[in-house]
Amino acid sequence: MIGTPILPEIRELIEQRNFSALQRLFDDWLPVDLAELISDLPENEQAILFRLLTKEAATETFEYLDFDAQQNLLNALTQKDVTHILNSMSADDRTALLEELPGPVAQELIKLLSFKEFKIAKTLLAYAEDSVGRLMSPDFLSVKKDWEIGKVLEYIRTHGHESETLNVIYAVDDHGKLVGEMLARDLLLSPLDKKVEEIIDEDKLITLTATQDQKDALEAFKRYDRVALPVVDSNGYLIGVVTVDDMLDVAEEEETEDIQKFGGIEALDEPYIDVPLLQLVRNRAVWLVVLFLGEMLTASAMAYFEDELAKAIVLATFIPLIISSGGNSGSQAATLIIRSLALGEITVRDWWAVMKREILSGLMLGSLLGLIGVFRVVFWATLLGHYTVMWLLLGITVGLSLLGIVLWGTLAGSMLPLLLKRLGIDPATSSAPFVATLVDVTGIVIYFSFASLLLKGVLL
Amino acid sequence: MIGTPILPEIRELIEQRNFSALQRLFDDWLPVDLAELISDLPENEQAILFRLLTKEAATETFEYLDFDAQQNLLNALTQKDVTHILNSMSADDRTALLEELPGPVAQELIKLLSFKEFKIAKTLLAYAEDSVGRLMSPDFLSVKKDWEIGKVLEYIRTHGHESETLNVIYAVDDHGKLVGEMLARDLLLSPLDKKVEEIIDEDKLITLTATQDQKDALEAFKRYDRVALPVVDSNGYLIGVVTVDDMLDVAEEEETEDIQKFGGIEALDEPYIDVPLLQLVRNRAVWLVVLFLGEMLTASAMAYFEDELAKAIVLATFIPLIISSGGNSGSQAATLIIRSLALGEITVRDWWAVMKREILSGLMLGSLLGLIGVFRVVFWATLLGHYTVMWLLLGITVGLSLLGIVLWGTLAGSMLPLLLKRLGIDPATSSAPFVATLVDVTGIVIYFSFASLLLKGVLL
């Protein structure tokens, strides 16, 4: 078991320039751990350590390096080393690197590729970002469907070294069209004289297309529990393969996007700490301004009730408490419904079932906060020694407003994502701040309506 | 490619009791699609269709059914069928089913298991929920490290049918201790006379333990790009294997938990629509009440400024606008930092780098909202025809307060997750509503401080 690299020991060996000891040590390390170590080193030491690796380990380690370290090494290594790495790294990782690099640099590097790899790189880069094409590897193994398993095994032994995965082998017909897949399991368990076509099941083949969204691929992997899925062109010819290890990364990216949206930010393309400051501010400003403009309505609503306010300043003191409770319960409801929609646990058609649940939840939560609210107002007044019927009525106003606002927040928070989904808009757009803003404005109206009703002639 | 089941056609065949046609149709379907169809049917029809499946398809389909359908079928099928399914389904799926069922029902079902499966089920159920033990399958294949590949292949062909995965084969020493793993790739590419010990690399073995959190397993799968990882006991003996397909589900569950926490809810154990209403309310009430109690401080803060309020009611009208802007910018910052921490993009040690970014972001965002705020107040007053210097000063008060509150919200939202992490508390606890509440209280103080300063002698 390899743990996190122990830097002090490594540091010492580097200071001593004891490269043979380092080399021996690195022999037992996994590429991902080597990559983490090298990424953590100062730039001028990265190349020194990287050169200690064997050719094979170097390519694999390079694939795991973070982008900054990759860029640094591309500058620091000899053209010969760079050429070797670029030609031997897997096509999908190379695509990811080339798309990150500035255009001219990428163009220079592509020139170092062999004719075969050059064609592959150009093809993959032509697919849209976030499309399946950017994840796929053209290094797969396909066999004819009339071969016997024995022949397939022999073929793999001689031609399989380049293949991205050997967990799945693809079967094609005489025209090269994909007709089925065999798992390593099938190959290892079948008698040697069985034919490929006896093993594959053409009807049960699941395929992707290169232009599909990576999200779709993730769904397919989740649904069908595969370790690899084939990518076909519009004529059904096999053009690449996507492996499940890339899917955990896609899942992570999707999650980040969802979470950022829900926090009320335009999703960032890069890690938080790497995004240029101005872009970071821009991605936040969009929603912040929209919400601010929406929230301006609270000022208008309050201006409308200025007379009531003037008569009873004490009313104003409870406004933040009341409207924030609506916002909080609305955020909760929106969170639950957005996530439930995303997981397919509910659909828009379930709106009535959801509404019933949320009305009941809202009533219970609202009553709870309402009671605490009444208690707060009455207890406070009693404590300060100026308890009167007016305070009781104020307490009831606050309590009923809380009930109404929490109920309304819960309903708005739960129905808004369903409505957005129905209109074809991403339900995650109804972020916590968005729902809170919506509920704030109506909350003020609800509060002052109860106040007018209950406190007329007493306070107002 | 199999799409979503076309219900109208199926419906017709069911109405016609045309079971042979259904059976032929189902032959071409994948278990996951069959499971979706059956789960969508009314309870009384589920068993009818399920009985049409071959024994093998039945078990696989059963594993994919949702819990309600599984429970229904366990009641509707004969004891013989139930016995067959329970004994042949994979151990990890069976564990998941048994842990969901009410205790007495699970006990009854466990009695139907063969002695071997009974022991397995008991062992797996003994591991804690959310531990690796609950995900692992004891059906793996291990070979001696001094065997030749040819012998290994022969062994697999005779003993491999029960194994959960054949993408990885484990190598053990003479005492049965795990010493290495071979990928299907290694088996398929190596010469037949090569020995297992020549292929495996003992130093590079990654292992899990059964008591580890499933989150750790997910991290290991992401980091090392594996399709399966071995689980060992404290003495290094192999006791099970976890496969990557389960990891996409773990990732989904973890994401749900994170999102719910961030929405200010205690994470739910079950899908939203299945959670009993009272539990749903309880999970929401906890945080809602905590936040409500915190938000009560706003009322106290405002009571403190009651004199100022009485003199200038107009001040009150901008309170929701101002404090909500702090809450929104705080939610944004918290979202970014919580996610960035979770992805390991930043650590607590980076607090100063984060703070610098957030101070600058906060200043820019605050200036933007502040300017809009000044414009709103002054424009409004001019529009209504009662523009005076007082309104200009009020506008400046609102603008400066917005700048201060947005800056403060941004700082609080970004530093709080880091502080919580430092204290060993899950940073996701600093949910959007939590940050908003924190900022609301201080926002009022900031606003009235600016007002006292700028409007003294004019309005106050």
PDB file of N, CA and C in Angstrom, chain B residues 227-310:
ATOM      1  N   VAL B 227     -10.616  -0.901 -11.824  1.00  0.00           N
ATOM      2  CA  VAL B 227     -11.976  -1.421 -12.031  1.00  0.00           C
ATOM      3  C   VAL B 227     -12.409  -2.275 -10.851  1.00  0.00           C
ATOM      4  N   ALA B 228     -11.454  -2.702 -10.013  1.00  0.00           N
ATOM      5  CA  ALA B 228     -11.781  -3.457  -8.802  1.00  0.00           C
ATOM      6  C   ALA B 228     -10.646  -3.278  -7.804  1.00  0.00           C
ATOM      7  N   LEU B 229     -10.974  -3.302  -6.510  1.00  0.00           N
ATOM      8  CA  LEU B 229      -9.935  -3.231  -5.481  1.00  0.00           C
ATOM      9  C   LEU B 229     -10.180  -4.363  -4.482  1.00  0.00           C
ATOM     10  N   PRO B 230      -9.087  -4.977  -3.998  1.00  0.00           N
ATOM     11  CA  PRO B 230      -9.246  -6.077  -3.042  1.00  0.00           C
ATOM     12  C   PRO B 230      -9.457  -5.544  -1.622  1.00  0.00           C
ATOM     13  N   VAL B 231     -10.203  -6.308  -0.829  1.00  0.00           N
ATOM     14  CA  VAL B 231     -10.413  -5.960   0.573  1.00  0.00           C
ATOM     15  C   VAL B 231      -9.672  -7.003   1.415  1.00  0.00           C
ATOM     16  N   VAL B 232      -8.824  -6.552   2.338  1.00  0.00           N
ATOM     17  CA  VAL B 232      -8.058  -7.492   3.164  1.00  0.00           C
ATOM     18  C   VAL B 232      -8.397  -7.307   4.637  1.00  0.00           C
ATOM     19  N   ASP B 233      -8.180  -8.348   5.431  1.00  0.00           N
ATOM     20  CA  ASP B 233      -8.380  -8.202   6.876  1.00  0.00           C
ATOM     21  C   ASP B 233      -7.077  -7.687   7.496  1.00  0.00           C
ATOM     22  N   SER B 234      -7.059  -7.588   8.827  1.00  0.00           N
ATOM     23  CA  SER B 234      -5.910  -6.945   9.469  1.00  0.00           C
ATOM     24  C   SER B 234      -4.625  -7.752   9.287  1.00  0.00           C
ATOM     25  N   ASN B 235      -4.737  -9.037   8.926  1.00  0.00           N
ATOM     26  CA  ASN B 235      -3.534  -9.833   8.703  1.00  0.00           C
ATOM     27  C   ASN B 235      -3.123  -9.885   7.242  1.00  0.00           C
ATOM     28  N   GLY B 236      -3.834  -9.149   6.397  1.00  0.00           N
ATOM     29  CA  GLY B 236      -3.458  -9.124   4.989  1.00  0.00           C
ATOM     30  C   GLY B 236      -4.078 -10.240   4.174  1.00  0.00           C
ATOM     31  N   TYR B 237      -5.048 -10.974   4.737  1.00  0.00           N
ATOM     32  CA  TYR B 237      -5.712 -12.012   3.969  1.00  0.00           C
ATOM     33  C   TYR B 237      -6.840 -11.397   3.159  1.00  0.00           C
ATOM     34  N   LEU B 238      -6.987 -11.897   1.942  1.00  0.00           N
ATOM     35  CA  LEU B 238      -8.010 -11.390   1.040  1.00  0.00           C
ATOM     36  C   LEU B 238      -9.381 -11.864   1.503  1.00  0.00           C
ATOM     37  N   ILE B 239     -10.327 -10.945   1.741  1.00  0.00           N
ATOM     38  CA  ILE B 239     -11.663 -11.384   2.164  1.00  0.00           C
ATOM     39  C   ILE B 239     -12.763 -10.968   1.197  1.00  0.00           C
ATOM     40  N   GLY B 240     -12.452 -10.099   0.233  1.00  0.00           N
ATOM     41  CA  GLY B 240     -13.501  -9.711  -0.697  1.00  0.00           C
ATOM     42  C   GLY B 240     -12.969  -8.777  -1.757  1.00  0.00           C
ATOM     43  N   VAL B 241     -13.866  -8.378  -2.640  1.00  0.00           N
ATOM     44  CA  VAL B 241     -13.464  -7.487  -3.710  1.00  0.00           C
ATOM     45  C   VAL B 241     -14.584  -6.469  -3.944  1.00  0.00           C
ATOM     46  N   VAL B 242     -14.212  -5.235  -4.188  1.00  0.00           N
ATOM     47  CA  VAL B 242     -15.184  -4.184  -4.489  1.00  0.00           C
ATOM     48  C   VAL B 242     -14.991  -3.775  -5.946  1.00  0.00           C
ATOM     49  N   THR B 243     -16.085  -3.639  -6.697  1.00  0.00           N
ATOM     50  CA  THR B 243     -15.965  -3.311  -8.117  1.00  0.00           C
ATOM     51  C   THR B 243     -16.391  -1.866  -8.388  1.00  0.00           C
ATOM     52  N   VAL B 244     -15.882  -1.321  -9.483  1.00  0.00           N
ATOM     53  CA  VAL B 244     -16.042   0.103  -9.750  1.00  0.00           C
ATOM     54  C   VAL B 244     -17.504   0.492 -10.016  1.00  0.00           C
ATOM     55  N   ASP B 245     -18.316  -0.448 -10.507  1.00  0.00           N
ATOM     56  CA  ASP B 245     -19.711  -0.083 -10.816  1.00  0.00           C
ATOM     57  C   ASP B 245     -20.442   0.379  -9.559  1.00  0.00           C
ATOM     58  N   ASP B 246     -20.084  -0.194  -8.410  1.00  0.00           N
ATOM     59  CA  ASP B 246     -20.700   0.266  -7.160  1.00  0.00           C
ATOM     60  C   ASP B 246     -20.262   1.679  -6.804  1.00  0.00           C
ATOM     61  N   MET B 247     -19.097   2.079  -7.326  1.00  0.00           N
ATOM     62  CA  MET B 247     -18.536   3.382  -6.954  1.00  0.00           C
ATOM     63  C   MET B 247     -19.331   4.548  -7.530  1.00  0.00           C
ATOM     64  N   LEU B 248     -19.873   4.362  -8.747  1.00  0.00           N
ATOM     65  CA  LEU B 248     -20.682   5.441  -9.324  1.00  0.00           C
ATOM     66  C   LEU B 248     -21.895   5.686  -8.435  1.00  0.00           C
ATOM     67  N   ASP B 249     -22.426   4.614  -7.827  1.00  0.00           N
ATOM     68  CA  ASP B 249     -23.559   4.779  -6.914  1.00  0.00           C
ATOM     69  C   ASP B 249     -23.122   5.459  -5.627  1.00  0.00           C
ATOM     70  N   VAL B 250     -21.953   5.073  -5.124  1.00  0.00           N
ATOM     71  CA  VAL B 250     -21.448   5.718  -3.904  1.00  0.00           C
ATOM     72  C   VAL B 250     -21.229   7.212  -4.166  1.00  0.00           C
ATOM     73  N   ALA B 251     -20.648   7.517  -5.337  1.00  0.00           N
ATOM     74  CA  ALA B 251     -20.407   8.917  -5.692  1.00  0.00           C
ATOM     75  C   ALA B 251     -21.722   9.688  -5.690  1.00  0.00           C
ATOM     76  N   GLU B 252     -22.778   9.062  -6.223  1.00  0.00           N
ATOM     77  CA  GLU B 252     -24.085   9.700  -6.290  1.00  0.00           C
ATOM     78  C   GLU B 252     -24.638   9.956  -4.884  1.00  0.00           C
ATOM     79  N   GLU B 253     -24.517   8.959  -4.017  1.00  0.00           N
ATOM     80  CA  GLU B 253     -25.006   9.118  -2.644  1.00  0.00           C
ATOM     81  C   GLU B 253     -24.253  10.222  -1.906  1.00  0.00           C
ATOM     82  N   GLU B 254     -22.929  10.225  -2.092  1.00  0.00           N
ATOM     83  CA  GLU B 254     -22.124  11.247  -1.428  1.00  0.00           C
ATOM     84  C   GLU B 254     -22.538  12.636  -1.906  1.00  0.00           C
ATOM     85  N   GLU B 255     -22.766  12.732  -3.207  1.00  0.00           N
ATOM     86  CA  GLU B 255     -23.165  14.016  -3.777  1.00  0.00           C
ATOM     87  C   GLU B 255     -24.493  14.468  -3.187  1.00  0.00           C
ATOM     88  N   THR B 256     -25.443  13.537  -3.091  1.00  0.00           N
ATOM     89  CA  THR B 256     -26.748  13.879  -2.530  1.00  0.00           C
ATOM     90  C   THR B 256     -26.590  14.405  -1.109  1.00  0.00           C
ATOM     91  N   GLU B 257     -25.768  13.702  -0.335  1.00  0.00           N
ATOM     92  CA  GLU B 257     -25.546  14.115   1.047  1.00  0.00           C
ATOM     93  C   GLU B 257     -24.958  15.537   1.104  1.00  0.00           C
ATOM     94  N   ASP B 258     -23.952  15.778   0.263  1.00  0.00           N
ATOM     95  CA  ASP B 258     -23.314  17.100   0.241  1.00  0.00           C
ATOM     96  C   ASP B 258     -24.314  18.183  -0.123  1.00  0.00           C
ATOM     97  N   ILE B 259     -25.109  17.907  -1.165  1.00  0.00           N
ATOM     98  CA  ILE B 259     -26.046  18.910  -1.653  1.00  0.00           C
ATOM     99  C   ILE B 259     -27.098  19.202  -0.593  1.00  0.00           C
ATOM    100  N   GLN B 260     -27.602  18.144   0.056  1.00  0.00           N
ATOM    101  CA  GLN B 260     -28.630  18.360   1.072  1.00  0.00           C
ATOM    102  C   GLN B 260     -28.071  19.159   2.241  1.00  0.00           C
ATOM    103  N   LYS B 261     -26.856  18.800   2.657  1.00  0.00           N
ATOM    104  CA  LYS B 261     -26.224  19.563   3.733  1.00  0.00           C
ATOM    105  C   LYS B 261     -26.125  21.030   3.353  1.00  0.00           C
ATOM    106  N   PHE B 262     -25.687  21.261   2.116  1.00  0.00           N
ATOM    107  CA  PHE B 262     -25.492  22.638   1.686  1.00  0.00           C
ATOM    108  C   PHE B 262     -26.816  23.390   1.613  1.00  0.00           C
ATOM    109  N   GLY B 263     -27.919  22.655   1.369  1.00  0.00           N
ATOM    110  CA  GLY B 263     -29.235  23.283   1.351  1.00  0.00           C
ATOM    111  C   GLY B 263     -29.781  23.492   2.754  1.00  0.00           C
ATOM    112  N   GLY B 264     -29.009  23.094   3.770  1.00  0.00           N
ATOM    113  CA  GLY B 264     -29.442  23.303   5.147  1.00  0.00           C
ATOM    114  C   GLY B 264     -30.389  22.230   5.654  1.00  0.00           C
ATOM    115  N   ILE B 265     -30.166  20.975   5.233  1.00  0.00           N
ATOM    116  CA  ILE B 265     -31.005  19.860   5.697  1.00  0.00           C
ATOM    117  C   ILE B 265     -30.087  18.753   6.191  1.00  0.00           C
ATOM    118  N   GLU B 266     -30.478  18.082   7.273  1.00  0.00           N
ATOM    119  CA  GLU B 266     -29.809  16.848   7.655  1.00  0.00           C
ATOM    120  C   GLU B 266     -30.032  15.861   6.516  1.00  0.00           C
ATOM    121  N   ALA B 267     -28.965  15.242   6.018  1.00  0.00           N
ATOM    122  CA  ALA B 267     -29.090  14.366   4.845  1.00  0.00           C
ATOM    123  C   ALA B 267     -30.118  13.251   5.081  1.00  0.00           C
ATOM    124  N   LEU B 268     -30.925  12.987   4.049  1.00  0.00           N
ATOM    125  CA  LEU B 268     -31.945  11.931   4.118  1.00  0.00           C
ATOM    126  C   LEU B 268     -31.311  10.584   3.770  1.00  0.00           C
ATOM    127  N   ASP B 269     -31.811   9.514   4.392  1.00  0.00           N
ATOM    128  CA  ASP B 269     -31.274   8.184   4.097  1.00  0.00           C
ATOM    129  C   ASP B 269     -31.915   7.577   2.855  1.00  0.00           C
ATOM    130  N   GLU B 270     -33.110   8.049   2.524  1.00  0.00           N
ATOM    131  CA  GLU B 270     -33.871   7.431   1.437  1.00  0.00           C
ATOM    132  C   GLU B 270     -34.241   8.478   0.403  1.00  0.00           C
ATOM    133  N   PRO B 271     -34.725   8.044  -0.765  1.00  0.00           N
ATOM    134  CA  PRO B 271     -35.203   9.021  -1.749  1.00  0.00           C
ATOM    135  C   PRO B 271     -36.279   9.913  -1.136  1.00  0.00           C
ATOM    136  N   TYR B 272     -36.281  11.178  -1.540  1.00  0.00           N
ATOM    137  CA  TYR B 272     -37.221  12.167  -1.018  1.00  0.00           C
ATOM    138  C   TYR B 272     -38.641  11.656  -0.922  1.00  0.00           C
ATOM    139  N   ILE B 273     -39.079  11.017  -2.018  1.00  0.00           N
ATOM    140  CA  ILE B 273     -40.496  10.656  -2.117  1.00  0.00           C
ATOM    141  C   ILE B 273     -40.827   9.462  -1.214  1.00  0.00           C
ATOM    142  N   ASP B 274     -39.798   8.725  -0.754  1.00  0.00           N
ATOM    143  CA  ASP B 274     -40.033   7.541   0.073  1.00  0.00           C
ATOM    144  C   ASP B 274     -39.853   7.797   1.566  1.00  0.00           C
ATOM    145  N   VAL B 275     -39.204   8.894   1.920  1.00  0.00           N
ATOM    146  CA  VAL B 275     -38.968   9.173   3.336  1.00  0.00           C
ATOM    147  C   VAL B 275     -40.307   9.419   4.021  1.00  0.00           C
ATOM    148  N   PRO B 276     -40.543   8.783   5.193  1.00  0.00           N
ATOM    149  CA  PRO B 276     -41.782   9.076   5.919  1.00  0.00           C
ATOM    150  C   PRO B 276     -41.850  10.569   6.226  1.00  0.00           C
ATOM    151  N   LEU B 277     -43.068  11.138   6.115  1.00  0.00           N
ATOM    152  CA  LEU B 277     -43.241  12.583   6.235  1.00  0.00           C
ATOM    153  C   LEU B 277     -42.645  13.136   7.524  1.00  0.00           C
ATOM    154  N   LEU B 278     -42.887  12.427   8.638  1.00  0.00           N
ATOM    155  CA  LEU B 278     -42.411  12.958   9.915  1.00  0.00           C
ATOM    156  C   LEU B 278     -40.897  13.030   9.972  1.00  0.00           C
ATOM    157  N   GLN B 279     -40.247  12.037   9.356  1.00  0.00           N
ATOM    158  CA  GLN B 279     -38.782  12.062   9.336  1.00  0.00           C
ATOM    159  C   GLN B 279     -38.291  13.207   8.447  1.00  0.00           C
ATOM    160  N   LEU B 280     -38.993  13.392   7.322  1.00  0.00           N
ATOM    161  CA  LEU B 280     -38.645  14.490   6.422  1.00  0.00           C
ATOM    162  C   LEU B 280     -38.703  15.818   7.173  1.00  0.00           C
ATOM    163  N   VAL B 281     -39.791  15.998   7.937  1.00  0.00           N
ATOM    164  CA  VAL B 281     -39.966  17.241   8.684  1.00  0.00           C
ATOM    165  C   VAL B 281     -38.892  17.368   9.756  1.00  0.00           C
ATOM    166  N   ARG B 282     -38.587  16.254  10.423  1.00  0.00           N
ATOM    167  CA  ARG B 282     -37.583  16.291  11.480  1.00  0.00           C
ATOM    168  C   ARG B 282     -36.222  16.715  10.917  1.00  0.00           C
ATOM    169  N   ASN B 283     -35.840  16.100   9.757  1.00  0.00           N
ATOM    170  CA  ASN B 283     -34.535  16.422   9.162  1.00  0.00           C
ATOM    171  C   ASN B 283     -34.432  17.888   8.742  1.00  0.00           C
ATOM    172  N   ARG B 284     -35.571  18.486   8.430  1.00  0.00           N
ATOM    173  CA  ARG B 284     -35.544  19.891   8.047  1.00  0.00           C
ATOM    174  C   ARG B 284     -35.654  20.794   9.264  1.00  0.00           C
ATOM    175  N   ALA B 285     -36.413  20.337  10.270  1.00  0.00           N
ATOM    176  CA  ALA B 285     -36.689  21.198  11.423  1.00  0.00           C
ATOM    177  C   ALA B 285     -35.419  21.529  12.191  1.00  0.00           C
ATOM    178  N   VAL B 286     -34.511  20.548  12.297  1.00  0.00           N
ATOM    179  CA  VAL B 286     -33.304  20.755  13.105  1.00  0.00           C
ATOM    180  C   VAL B 286     -32.609  22.056  12.708  1.00  0.00           C
ATOM    181  N   TRP B 287     -32.205  22.124  11.455  1.00  0.00           N
ATOM    182  CA  TRP B 287     -31.477  23.308  11.020  1.00  0.00           C
ATOM    183  C   TRP B 287     -32.353  24.560  10.981  1.00  0.00           C
ATOM    184  N   LEU B 288     -33.612  24.352  10.593  1.00  0.00           N
ATOM    185  CA  LEU B 288     -34.502  25.505  10.475  1.00  0.00           C
ATOM    186  C   LEU B 288     -34.637  26.203  11.833  1.00  0.00           C
ATOM    187  N   VAL B 289     -34.755  25.415  12.899  1.00  0.00           N
ATOM    188  CA  VAL B 289     -34.890  25.995  14.236  1.00  0.00           C
ATOM    189  C   VAL B 289     -33.574  26.648  14.670  1.00  0.00           C
ATOM    190  N   VAL B 290     -32.470  25.954  14.425  1.00  0.00           N
ATOM    191  CA  VAL B 290     -31.167  26.532  14.781  1.00  0.00           C
ATOM    192  C   VAL B 290     -30.991  27.887  14.096  1.00  0.00           C
ATOM    193  N   LEU B 291     -31.295  27.929  12.793  1.00  0.00           N
ATOM    194  CA  LEU B 291     -31.140  29.165  12.039  1.00  0.00           C
ATOM    195  C   LEU B 291     -32.102  30.230  12.553  1.00  0.00           C
ATOM    196  N   PHE B 292     -33.298  29.802  12.924  1.00  0.00           N
ATOM    197  CA  PHE B 292     -34.301  30.736  13.420  1.00  0.00           C
ATOM    198  C   PHE B 292     -33.825  31.386  14.718  1.00  0.00           C
ATOM    199  N   LEU B 293     -33.282  30.545  15.597  1.00  0.00           N
ATOM    200  CA  LEU B 293     -32.774  31.080  16.859  1.00  0.00           C
ATOM    201  C   LEU B 293     -31.637  32.065  16.589  1.00  0.00           C
ATOM    202  N   GLY B 294     -30.775  31.715  15.631  1.00  0.00           N
ATOM    203  CA  GLY B 294     -29.689  32.624  15.279  1.00  0.00           C
ATOM    204  C   GLY B 294     -30.222  33.929  14.709  1.00  0.00           C
ATOM    205  N   GLU B 295     -31.205  33.812  13.853  1.00  0.00           N
ATOM    206  CA  GLU B 295     -31.770  34.970  13.174  1.00  0.00           C
ATOM    207  C   GLU B 295     -32.498  35.897  14.154  1.00  0.00           C
ATOM    208  N   MET B 296     -32.903  35.340  15.324  1.00  0.00           N
ATOM    209  CA  MET B 296     -33.552  36.180  16.332  1.00  0.00           C
ATOM    210  C   MET B 296     -32.663  37.355  16.733  1.00  0.00           C
ATOM    211  N   LEU B 297     -31.354  37.146  16.571  1.00  0.00           N
ATOM    212  CA  LEU B 297     -30.432  38.225  16.911  1.00  0.00           C
ATOM    213  C   LEU B 297     -30.681  39.450  16.033  1.00  0.00           C
ATOM    214  N   THR B 298     -31.234  39.240  14.826  1.00  0.00           N
ATOM    215  CA  THR B 298     -31.523  40.402  13.978  1.00  0.00           C
ATOM    216  C   THR B 298     -32.552  41.292  14.660  1.00  0.00           C
ATOM    217  N   ALA B 299     -33.543  40.635  15.299  1.00  0.00           N
ATOM    218  CA  ALA B 299     -34.574  41.422  15.983  1.00  0.00           C
ATOM    219  C   ALA B 299     -33.951  42.211  17.133  1.00  0.00           C
ATOM    220  N   SER B 300     -33.029  41.566  17.842  1.00  0.00           N
ATOM    221  CA  SER B 300     -32.360  42.258  18.944  1.00  0.00           C
ATOM    222  C   SER B 300     -31.530  43.419  18.404  1.00  0.00           C
ATOM    223  N   ALA B 301     -30.797  43.156  17.320  1.00  0.00           N
ATOM    224  CA  ALA B 301     -29.972  44.210  16.729  1.00  0.00           C
ATOM    225  C   ALA B 301     -30.842  45.382  16.307  1.00  0.00           C
ATOM    226  N   MET B 302     -31.982  45.072  15.695  1.00  0.00           N
ATOM    227  CA  MET B 302     -32.841  46.149  15.227  1.00  0.00           C
ATOM    228  C   MET B 302     -33.485  46.888  16.391  1.00  0.00           C
ATOM    229  N   ALA B 303     -33.825  46.158  17.455  1.00  0.00           N
ATOM    230  CA  ALA B 303     -34.391  46.812  18.626  1.00  0.00           C
ATOM    231  C   ALA B 303     -33.401  47.836  19.178  1.00  0.00           C
ATOM    232  N   TYR B 304     -32.121  47.465  19.080  1.00  0.00           N
ATOM    233  CA  TYR B 304     -31.065  48.353  19.559  1.00  0.00           C
ATOM    234  C   TYR B 304     -31.053  49.670  18.779  1.00  0.00           C
ATOM    235  N   PHE B 305     -31.387  49.593  17.497  1.00  0.00           N
ATOM    236  CA  PHE B 305     -31.381  50.788  16.652  1.00  0.00           C
ATOM    237  C   PHE B 305     -32.782  51.402  16.511  1.00  0.00           C
ATOM    238  N   GLU B 306     -33.680  51.077  17.449  1.00  0.00           N
ATOM    239  CA  GLU B 306     -35.076  51.492  17.308  1.00  0.00           C
ATOM    240  C   GLU B 306     -35.229  53.009  17.232  1.00  0.00           C
ATOM    241  N   ASP B 307     -34.378  53.722  17.988  1.00  0.00           N
ATOM    242  CA  ASP B 307     -34.455  55.182  17.968  1.00  0.00           C
ATOM    243  C   ASP B 307     -34.174  55.730  16.583  1.00  0.00           C
ATOM    244  N   GLU B 308     -33.078  55.230  15.994  1.00  0.00           N
ATOM    245  CA  GLU B 308     -32.739  55.656  14.647  1.00  0.00           C
ATOM    246  C   GLU B 308     -33.886  55.338  13.686  1.00  0.00           C
ATOM    247  N   LEU B 309     -34.432  54.131  13.842  1.00  0.00           N
ATOM    248  CA  LEU B 309     -35.522  53.701  12.973  1.00  0.00           C
ATOM    249  C   LEU B 309     -36.719  54.638  13.088  1.00  0.00           C
ATOM    250  N   ALA B 310     -37.033  55.006  14.336  1.00  0.00           N
ATOM    251  CA  ALA B 310     -38.203  55.849  14.579  1.00  0.00           C
ATOM    252  C   ALA B 310     -38.053  57.190  13.885  1.00  0.00           C
TER     253      ALA B 310
END
